[in-house]
PDB file of C-alpha atoms in Angstrom:
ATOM      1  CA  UNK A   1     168.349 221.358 129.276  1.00  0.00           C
ATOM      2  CA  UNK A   2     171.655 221.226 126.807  1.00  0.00           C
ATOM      3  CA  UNK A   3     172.894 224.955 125.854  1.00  0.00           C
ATOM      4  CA  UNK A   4     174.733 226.138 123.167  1.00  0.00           C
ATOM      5  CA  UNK A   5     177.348 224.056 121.954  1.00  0.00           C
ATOM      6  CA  UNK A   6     180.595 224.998 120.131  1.00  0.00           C
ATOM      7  CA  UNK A   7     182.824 222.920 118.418  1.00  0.00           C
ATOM      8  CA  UNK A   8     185.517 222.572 118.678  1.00  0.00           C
ATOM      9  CA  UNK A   9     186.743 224.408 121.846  1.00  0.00           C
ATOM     10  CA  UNK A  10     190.128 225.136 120.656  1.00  0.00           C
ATOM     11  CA  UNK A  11     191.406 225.055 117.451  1.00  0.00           C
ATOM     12  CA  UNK A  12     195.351 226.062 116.296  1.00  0.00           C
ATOM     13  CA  UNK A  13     196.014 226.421 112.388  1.00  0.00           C
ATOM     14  CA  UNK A  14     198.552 227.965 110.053  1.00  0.00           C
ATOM     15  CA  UNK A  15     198.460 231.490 108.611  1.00  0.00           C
ATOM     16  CA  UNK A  16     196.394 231.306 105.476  1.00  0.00           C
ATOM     17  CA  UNK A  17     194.541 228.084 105.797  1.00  0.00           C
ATOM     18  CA  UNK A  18     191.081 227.686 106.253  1.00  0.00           C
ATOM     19  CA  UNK A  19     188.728 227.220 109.426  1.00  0.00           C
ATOM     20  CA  UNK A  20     185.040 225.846 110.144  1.00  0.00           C
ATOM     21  CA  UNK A  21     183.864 226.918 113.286  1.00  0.00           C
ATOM     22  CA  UNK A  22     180.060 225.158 114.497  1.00  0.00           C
ATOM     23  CA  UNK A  23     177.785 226.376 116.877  1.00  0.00           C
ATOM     24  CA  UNK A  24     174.843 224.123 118.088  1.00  0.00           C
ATOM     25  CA  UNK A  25     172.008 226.388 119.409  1.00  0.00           C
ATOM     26  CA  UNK A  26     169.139 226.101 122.045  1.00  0.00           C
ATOM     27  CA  UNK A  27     166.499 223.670 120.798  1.00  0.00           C
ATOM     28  CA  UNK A  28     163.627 225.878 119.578  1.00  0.00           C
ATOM     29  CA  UNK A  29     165.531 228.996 119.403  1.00  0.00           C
ATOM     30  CA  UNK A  30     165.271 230.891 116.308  1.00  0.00           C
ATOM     31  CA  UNK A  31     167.865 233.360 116.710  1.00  0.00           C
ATOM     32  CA  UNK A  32     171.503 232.916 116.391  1.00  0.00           C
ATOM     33  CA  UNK A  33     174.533 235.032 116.601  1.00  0.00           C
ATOM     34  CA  UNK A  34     178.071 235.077 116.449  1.00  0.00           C
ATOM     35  CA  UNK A  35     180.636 237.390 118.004  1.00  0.00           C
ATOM     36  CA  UNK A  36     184.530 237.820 118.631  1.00  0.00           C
ATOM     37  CA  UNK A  37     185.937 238.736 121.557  1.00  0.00           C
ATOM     38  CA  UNK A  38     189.387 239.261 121.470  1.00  0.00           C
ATOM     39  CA  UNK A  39     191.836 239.947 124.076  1.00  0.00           C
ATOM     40  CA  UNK A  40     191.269 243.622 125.977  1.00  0.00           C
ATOM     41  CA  UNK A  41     188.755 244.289 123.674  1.00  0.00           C
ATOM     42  CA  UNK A  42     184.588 243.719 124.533  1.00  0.00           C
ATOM     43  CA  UNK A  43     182.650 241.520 122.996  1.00  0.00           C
ATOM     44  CA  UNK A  44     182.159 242.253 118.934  1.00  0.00           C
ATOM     45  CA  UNK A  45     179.215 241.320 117.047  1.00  0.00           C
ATOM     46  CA  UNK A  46     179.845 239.348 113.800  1.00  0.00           C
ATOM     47  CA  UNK A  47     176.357 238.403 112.655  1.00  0.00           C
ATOM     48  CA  UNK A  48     172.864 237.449 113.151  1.00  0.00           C
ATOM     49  CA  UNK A  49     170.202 234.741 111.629  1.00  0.00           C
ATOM     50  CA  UNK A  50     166.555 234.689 112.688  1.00  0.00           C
ATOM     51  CA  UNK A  51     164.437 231.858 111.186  1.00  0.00           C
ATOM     52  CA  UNK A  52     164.537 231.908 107.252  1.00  0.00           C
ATOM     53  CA  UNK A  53     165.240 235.758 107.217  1.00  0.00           C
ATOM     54  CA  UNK A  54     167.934 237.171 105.406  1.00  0.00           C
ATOM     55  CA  UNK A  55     170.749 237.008 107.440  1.00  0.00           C
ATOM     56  CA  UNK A  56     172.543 240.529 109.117  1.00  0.00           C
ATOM     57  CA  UNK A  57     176.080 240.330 108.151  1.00  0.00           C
ATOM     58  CA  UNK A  58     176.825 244.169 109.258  1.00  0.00           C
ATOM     59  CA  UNK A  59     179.651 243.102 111.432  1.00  0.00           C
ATOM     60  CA  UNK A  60     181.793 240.461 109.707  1.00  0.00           C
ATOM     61  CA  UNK A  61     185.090 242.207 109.399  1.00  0.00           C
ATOM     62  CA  UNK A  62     185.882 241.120 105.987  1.00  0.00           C
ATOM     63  CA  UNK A  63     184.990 239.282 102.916  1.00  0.00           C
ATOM     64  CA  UNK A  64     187.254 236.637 104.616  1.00  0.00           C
ATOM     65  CA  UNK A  65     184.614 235.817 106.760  1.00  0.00           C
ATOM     66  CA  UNK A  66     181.012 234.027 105.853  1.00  0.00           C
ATOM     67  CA  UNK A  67     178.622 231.998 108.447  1.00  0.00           C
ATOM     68  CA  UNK A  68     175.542 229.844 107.491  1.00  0.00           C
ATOM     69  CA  UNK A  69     172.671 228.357 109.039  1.00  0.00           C
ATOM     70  CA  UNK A  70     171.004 224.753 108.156  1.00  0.00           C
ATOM     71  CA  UNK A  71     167.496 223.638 108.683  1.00  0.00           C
ATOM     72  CA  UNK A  72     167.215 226.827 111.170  1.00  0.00           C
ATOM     73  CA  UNK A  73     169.374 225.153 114.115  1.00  0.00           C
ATOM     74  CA  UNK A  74     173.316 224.417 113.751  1.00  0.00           C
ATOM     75  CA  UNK A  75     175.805 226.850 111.988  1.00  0.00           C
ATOM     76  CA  UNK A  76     179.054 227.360 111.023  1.00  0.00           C
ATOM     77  CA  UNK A  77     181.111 230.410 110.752  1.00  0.00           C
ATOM     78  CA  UNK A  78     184.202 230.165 108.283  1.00  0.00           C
ATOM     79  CA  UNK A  79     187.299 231.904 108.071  1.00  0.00           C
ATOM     80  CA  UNK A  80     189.569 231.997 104.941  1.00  0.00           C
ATOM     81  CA  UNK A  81     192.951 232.544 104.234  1.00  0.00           C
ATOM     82  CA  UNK A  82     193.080 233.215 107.861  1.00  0.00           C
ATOM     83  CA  UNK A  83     195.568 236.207 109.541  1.00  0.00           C
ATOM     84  CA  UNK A  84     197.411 236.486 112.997  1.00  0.00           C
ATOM     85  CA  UNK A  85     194.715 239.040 113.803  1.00  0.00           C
ATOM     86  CA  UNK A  86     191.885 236.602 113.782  1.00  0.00           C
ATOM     87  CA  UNK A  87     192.918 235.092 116.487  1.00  0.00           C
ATOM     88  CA  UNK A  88     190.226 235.493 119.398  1.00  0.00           C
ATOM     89  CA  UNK A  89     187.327 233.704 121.022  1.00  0.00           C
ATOM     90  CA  UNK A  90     184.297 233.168 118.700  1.00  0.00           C
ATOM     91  CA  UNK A  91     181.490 232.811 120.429  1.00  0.00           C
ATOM     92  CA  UNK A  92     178.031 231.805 119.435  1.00  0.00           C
ATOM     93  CA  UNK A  93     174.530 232.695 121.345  1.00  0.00           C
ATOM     94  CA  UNK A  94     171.019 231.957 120.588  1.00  0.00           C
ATOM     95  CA  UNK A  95     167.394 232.977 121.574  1.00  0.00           C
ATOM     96  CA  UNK A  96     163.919 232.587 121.726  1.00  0.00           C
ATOM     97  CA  UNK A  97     163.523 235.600 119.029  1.00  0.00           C
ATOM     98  CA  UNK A  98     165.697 238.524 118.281  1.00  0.00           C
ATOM     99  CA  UNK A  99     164.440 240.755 121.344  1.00  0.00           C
ATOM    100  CA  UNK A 100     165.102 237.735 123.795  1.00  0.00           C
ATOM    101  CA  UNK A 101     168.358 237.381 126.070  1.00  0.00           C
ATOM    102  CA  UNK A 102     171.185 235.953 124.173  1.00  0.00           C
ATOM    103  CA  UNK A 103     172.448 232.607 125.966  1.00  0.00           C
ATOM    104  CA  UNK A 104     175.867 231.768 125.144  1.00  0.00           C
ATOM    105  CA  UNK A 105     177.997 228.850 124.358  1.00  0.00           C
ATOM    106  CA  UNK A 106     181.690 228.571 125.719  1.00  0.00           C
ATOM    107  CA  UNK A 107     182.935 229.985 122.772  1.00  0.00           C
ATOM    108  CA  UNK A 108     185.883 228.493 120.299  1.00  0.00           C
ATOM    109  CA  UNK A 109     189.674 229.708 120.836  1.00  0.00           C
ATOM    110  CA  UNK A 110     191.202 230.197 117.507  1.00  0.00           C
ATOM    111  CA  UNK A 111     194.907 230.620 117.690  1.00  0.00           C
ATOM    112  CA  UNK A 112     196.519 231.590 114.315  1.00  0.00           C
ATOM    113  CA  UNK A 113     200.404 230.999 114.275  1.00  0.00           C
TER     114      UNK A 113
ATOM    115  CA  UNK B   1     178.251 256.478 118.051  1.00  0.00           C
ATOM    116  CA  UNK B   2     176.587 253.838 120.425  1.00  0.00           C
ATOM    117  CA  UNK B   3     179.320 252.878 123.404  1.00  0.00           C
ATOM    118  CA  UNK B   4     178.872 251.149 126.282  1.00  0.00           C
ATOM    119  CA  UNK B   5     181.758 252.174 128.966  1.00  0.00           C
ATOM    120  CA  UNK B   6     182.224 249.809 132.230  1.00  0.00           C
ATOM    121  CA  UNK B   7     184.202 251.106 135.693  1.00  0.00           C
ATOM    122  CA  UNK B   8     186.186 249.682 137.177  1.00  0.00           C
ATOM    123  CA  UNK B   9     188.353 248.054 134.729  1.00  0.00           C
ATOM    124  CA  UNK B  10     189.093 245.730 137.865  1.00  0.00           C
ATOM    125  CA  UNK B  11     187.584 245.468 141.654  1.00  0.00           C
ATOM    126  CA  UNK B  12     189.067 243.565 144.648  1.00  0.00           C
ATOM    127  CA  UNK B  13     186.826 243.194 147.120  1.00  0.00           C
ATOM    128  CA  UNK B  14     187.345 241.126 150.676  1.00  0.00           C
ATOM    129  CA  UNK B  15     184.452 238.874 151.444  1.00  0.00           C
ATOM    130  CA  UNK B  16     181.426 240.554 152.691  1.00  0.00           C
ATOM    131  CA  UNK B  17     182.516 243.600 151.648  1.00  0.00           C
ATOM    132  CA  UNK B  18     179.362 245.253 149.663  1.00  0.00           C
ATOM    133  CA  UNK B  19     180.232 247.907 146.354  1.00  0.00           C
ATOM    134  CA  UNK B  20     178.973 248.872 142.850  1.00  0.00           C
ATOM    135  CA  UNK B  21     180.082 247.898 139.374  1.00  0.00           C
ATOM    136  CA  UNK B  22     179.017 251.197 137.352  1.00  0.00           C
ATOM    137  CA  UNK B  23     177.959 250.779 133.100  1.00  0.00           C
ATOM    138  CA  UNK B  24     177.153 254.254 131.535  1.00  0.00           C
ATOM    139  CA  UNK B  25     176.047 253.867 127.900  1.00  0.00           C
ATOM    140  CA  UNK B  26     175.518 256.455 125.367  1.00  0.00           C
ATOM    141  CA  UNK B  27     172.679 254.218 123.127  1.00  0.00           C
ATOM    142  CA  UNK B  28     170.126 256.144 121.837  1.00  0.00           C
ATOM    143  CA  UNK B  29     166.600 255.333 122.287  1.00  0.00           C
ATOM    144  CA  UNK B  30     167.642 252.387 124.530  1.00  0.00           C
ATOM    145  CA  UNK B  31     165.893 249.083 124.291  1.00  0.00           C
ATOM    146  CA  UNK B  32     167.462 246.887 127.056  1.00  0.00           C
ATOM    147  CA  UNK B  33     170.382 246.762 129.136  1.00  0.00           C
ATOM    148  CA  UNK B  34     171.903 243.249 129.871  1.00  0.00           C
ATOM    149  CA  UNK B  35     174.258 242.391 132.059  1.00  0.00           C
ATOM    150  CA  UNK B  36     176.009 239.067 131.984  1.00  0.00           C
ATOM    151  CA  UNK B  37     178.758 237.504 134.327  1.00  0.00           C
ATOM    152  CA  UNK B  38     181.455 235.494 132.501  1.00  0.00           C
ATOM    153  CA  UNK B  39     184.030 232.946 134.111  1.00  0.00           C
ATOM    154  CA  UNK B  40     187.266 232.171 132.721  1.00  0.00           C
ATOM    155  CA  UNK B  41     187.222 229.898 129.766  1.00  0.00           C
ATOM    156  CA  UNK B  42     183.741 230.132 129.452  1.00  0.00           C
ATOM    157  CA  UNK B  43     180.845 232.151 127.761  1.00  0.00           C
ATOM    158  CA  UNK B  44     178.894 235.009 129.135  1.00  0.00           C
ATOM    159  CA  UNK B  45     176.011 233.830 131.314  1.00  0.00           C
ATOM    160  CA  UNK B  46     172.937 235.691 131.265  1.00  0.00           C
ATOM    161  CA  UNK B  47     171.784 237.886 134.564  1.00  0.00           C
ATOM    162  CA  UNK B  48     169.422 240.915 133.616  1.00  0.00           C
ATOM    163  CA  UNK B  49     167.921 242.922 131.564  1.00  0.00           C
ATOM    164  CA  UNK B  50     166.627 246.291 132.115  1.00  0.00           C
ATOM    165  CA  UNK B  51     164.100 248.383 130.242  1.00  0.00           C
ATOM    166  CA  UNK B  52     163.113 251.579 131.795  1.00  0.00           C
ATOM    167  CA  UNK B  53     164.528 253.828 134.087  1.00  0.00           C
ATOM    168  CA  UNK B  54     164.066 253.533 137.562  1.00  0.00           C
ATOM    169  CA  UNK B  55     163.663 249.461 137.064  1.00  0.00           C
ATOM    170  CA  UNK B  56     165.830 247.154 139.569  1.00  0.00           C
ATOM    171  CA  UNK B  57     166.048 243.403 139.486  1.00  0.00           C
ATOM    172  CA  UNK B  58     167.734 241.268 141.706  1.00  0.00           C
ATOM    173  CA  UNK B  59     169.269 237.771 141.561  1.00  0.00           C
ATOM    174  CA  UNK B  60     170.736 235.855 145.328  1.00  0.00           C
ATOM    175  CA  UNK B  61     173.896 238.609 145.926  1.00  0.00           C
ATOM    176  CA  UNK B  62     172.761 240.795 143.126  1.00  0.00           C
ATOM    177  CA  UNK B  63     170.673 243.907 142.073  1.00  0.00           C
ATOM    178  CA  UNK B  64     170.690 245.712 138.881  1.00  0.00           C
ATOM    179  CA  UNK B  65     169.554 249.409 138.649  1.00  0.00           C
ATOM    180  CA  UNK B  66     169.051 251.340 135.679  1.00  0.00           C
ATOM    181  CA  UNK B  67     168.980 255.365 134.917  1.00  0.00           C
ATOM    182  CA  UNK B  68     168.829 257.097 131.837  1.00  0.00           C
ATOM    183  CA  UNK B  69     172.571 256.784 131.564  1.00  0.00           C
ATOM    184  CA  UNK B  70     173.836 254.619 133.620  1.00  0.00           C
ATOM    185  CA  UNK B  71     172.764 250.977 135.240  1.00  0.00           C
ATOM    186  CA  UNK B  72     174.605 250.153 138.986  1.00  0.00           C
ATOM    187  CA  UNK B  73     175.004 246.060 139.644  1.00  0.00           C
ATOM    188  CA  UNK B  74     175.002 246.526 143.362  1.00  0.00           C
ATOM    189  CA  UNK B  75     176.864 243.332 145.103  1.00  0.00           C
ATOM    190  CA  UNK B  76     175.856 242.785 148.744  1.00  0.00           C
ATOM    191  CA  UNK B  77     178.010 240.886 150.794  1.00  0.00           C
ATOM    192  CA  UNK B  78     180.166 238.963 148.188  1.00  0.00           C
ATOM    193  CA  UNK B  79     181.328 235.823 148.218  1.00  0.00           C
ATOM    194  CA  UNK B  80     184.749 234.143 146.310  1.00  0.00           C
ATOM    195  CA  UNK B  81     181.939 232.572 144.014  1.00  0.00           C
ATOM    196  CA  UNK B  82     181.416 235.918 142.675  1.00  0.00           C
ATOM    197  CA  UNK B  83     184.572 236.291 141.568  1.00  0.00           C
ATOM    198  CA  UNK B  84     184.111 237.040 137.894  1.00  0.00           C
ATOM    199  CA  UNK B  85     184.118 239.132 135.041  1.00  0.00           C
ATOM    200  CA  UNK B  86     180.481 241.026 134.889  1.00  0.00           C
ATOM    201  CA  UNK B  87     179.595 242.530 131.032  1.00  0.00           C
ATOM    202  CA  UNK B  88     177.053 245.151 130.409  1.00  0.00           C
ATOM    203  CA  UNK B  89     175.965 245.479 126.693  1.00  0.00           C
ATOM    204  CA  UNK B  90     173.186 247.208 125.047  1.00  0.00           C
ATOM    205  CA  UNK B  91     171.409 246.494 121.466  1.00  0.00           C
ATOM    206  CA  UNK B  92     172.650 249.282 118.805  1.00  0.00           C
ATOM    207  CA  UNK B  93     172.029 249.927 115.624  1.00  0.00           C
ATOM    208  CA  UNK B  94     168.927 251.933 113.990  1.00  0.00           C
ATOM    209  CA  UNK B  95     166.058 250.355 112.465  1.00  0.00           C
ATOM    210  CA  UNK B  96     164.303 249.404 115.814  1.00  0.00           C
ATOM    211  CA  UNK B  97     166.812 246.290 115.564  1.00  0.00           C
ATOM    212  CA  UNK B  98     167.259 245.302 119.164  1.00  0.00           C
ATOM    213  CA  UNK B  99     169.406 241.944 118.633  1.00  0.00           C
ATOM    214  CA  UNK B 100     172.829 243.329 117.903  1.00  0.00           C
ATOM    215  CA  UNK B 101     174.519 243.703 121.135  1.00  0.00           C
ATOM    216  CA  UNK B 102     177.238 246.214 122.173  1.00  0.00           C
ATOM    217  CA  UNK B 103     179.391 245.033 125.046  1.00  0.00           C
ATOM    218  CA  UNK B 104     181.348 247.195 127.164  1.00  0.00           C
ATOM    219  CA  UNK B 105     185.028 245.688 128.205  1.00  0.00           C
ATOM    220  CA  UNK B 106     183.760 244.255 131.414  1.00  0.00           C
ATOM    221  CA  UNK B 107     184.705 244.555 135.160  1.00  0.00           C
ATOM    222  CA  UNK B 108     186.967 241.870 137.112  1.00  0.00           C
ATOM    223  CA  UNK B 109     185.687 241.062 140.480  1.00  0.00           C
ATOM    224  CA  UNK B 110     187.958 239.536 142.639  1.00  0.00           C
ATOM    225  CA  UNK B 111     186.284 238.370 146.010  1.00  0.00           C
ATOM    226  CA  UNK B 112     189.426 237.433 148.381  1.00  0.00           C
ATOM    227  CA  UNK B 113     187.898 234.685 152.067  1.00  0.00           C
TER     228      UNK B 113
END
């Protein structure tokens, strides 16, 4: 079956504009997460939706930052006023529940010049 | 503080050549240690998990071990294929939350014919 999907798979902007990154999950998986991995560094978690529950936000880095979820399936994580440093891999999973293996999607290279 | 700590940083192995990739975590009350393998350009593909302690799966090549500090991925008789980076990451975080994954920075396998 189709995995996760990320669009779009590479994406180079301007200091200070604005991004939309979307993430496609598993059909019928009702978790979804979002991470950055940058380079040398591990994977970091960003945040976490399950079903209609309030959402975890714990690891967005900055106010810069926000990510929603429609209908339960498709989301998109946005960056404003973005900064050299966000540059990275953002990579979206999903998952049966929250306590399931996270399956991942190829991830989104954001380059910030 | 949760961490997750991966050794090597980078293994060259010739084919056929059996070793260990060691992950030592310091998570307390673990729930679950993945491990994922990830390709270049791509997203982290799911492999194991391990709950308890003296568990061991095992996947074609592979076999994941797990002790109360440390998990092996044992890799018999490599191949190129297997040439990869391999993640370990474990859910931290208090609350009983067990979605919100710490990675460790990975190990590069290189498998040289």
């Amino acid at each position: 079956g189709a995995g996760v999907s990320q669009s779009p798979s590479n994406k180079v902007t301007e200091k200070g504009k604005d991004v939309e990154l979307r993430c496609d999950p598993i059909s019928g998986h009702t978790a979804l997460y979002w991470y950055r991995q940058s380079l040398g560094q591990g994977l970091e978690f960003l945040i976490y939706f399950q079903g209609n529950s309030a959402p975890d936000k714990s690891g967005l880095p900055s106010d810069r930052f926000s990510a929603e979820r429609t209908g339960g399936s498709v989301s998109t994580l946005t960056i404003q006023r973005t900064q050299q440093e966000d540059s990275a891999v953002y990579l979206c999973a999903s998952s049966f529940t929250g306590a399931q293996p996270q399956h991942f999607g190829d991830g989104t290279r954001l380059s910030i010049l | 503080e949760d961490q997750v700590t991966q050794s090597p940083e980078a293994l060259r192995l010739q084919e056929g050549e059996s070793s260990s990739l060691n992950c030592s975590y310091t998570v307390s009350g673990l729930r679950g240690l993945f491990w994922y393998r990830q390709d270049p350009g791509k997203g982290p593909e799911f492999l194991f998990t391990l709950y308890s302690a003296g568990e061991e799966k095992e996947k074609e090549r592979l076999k994941a071990t797990l002790t109360k500090k440390e998990s092996f991925l044992h890799i018999t008789a490599p191949k190129p294929e297997d040439s990869a980076t391999y993640l370990c990451a474990a859910p931290f975080g208090g609350g009983g939350s067990n979605y919100k994954l710490t990675f460790g920075k990975g190990t590069l396998l290189t498998v040289n014919p």
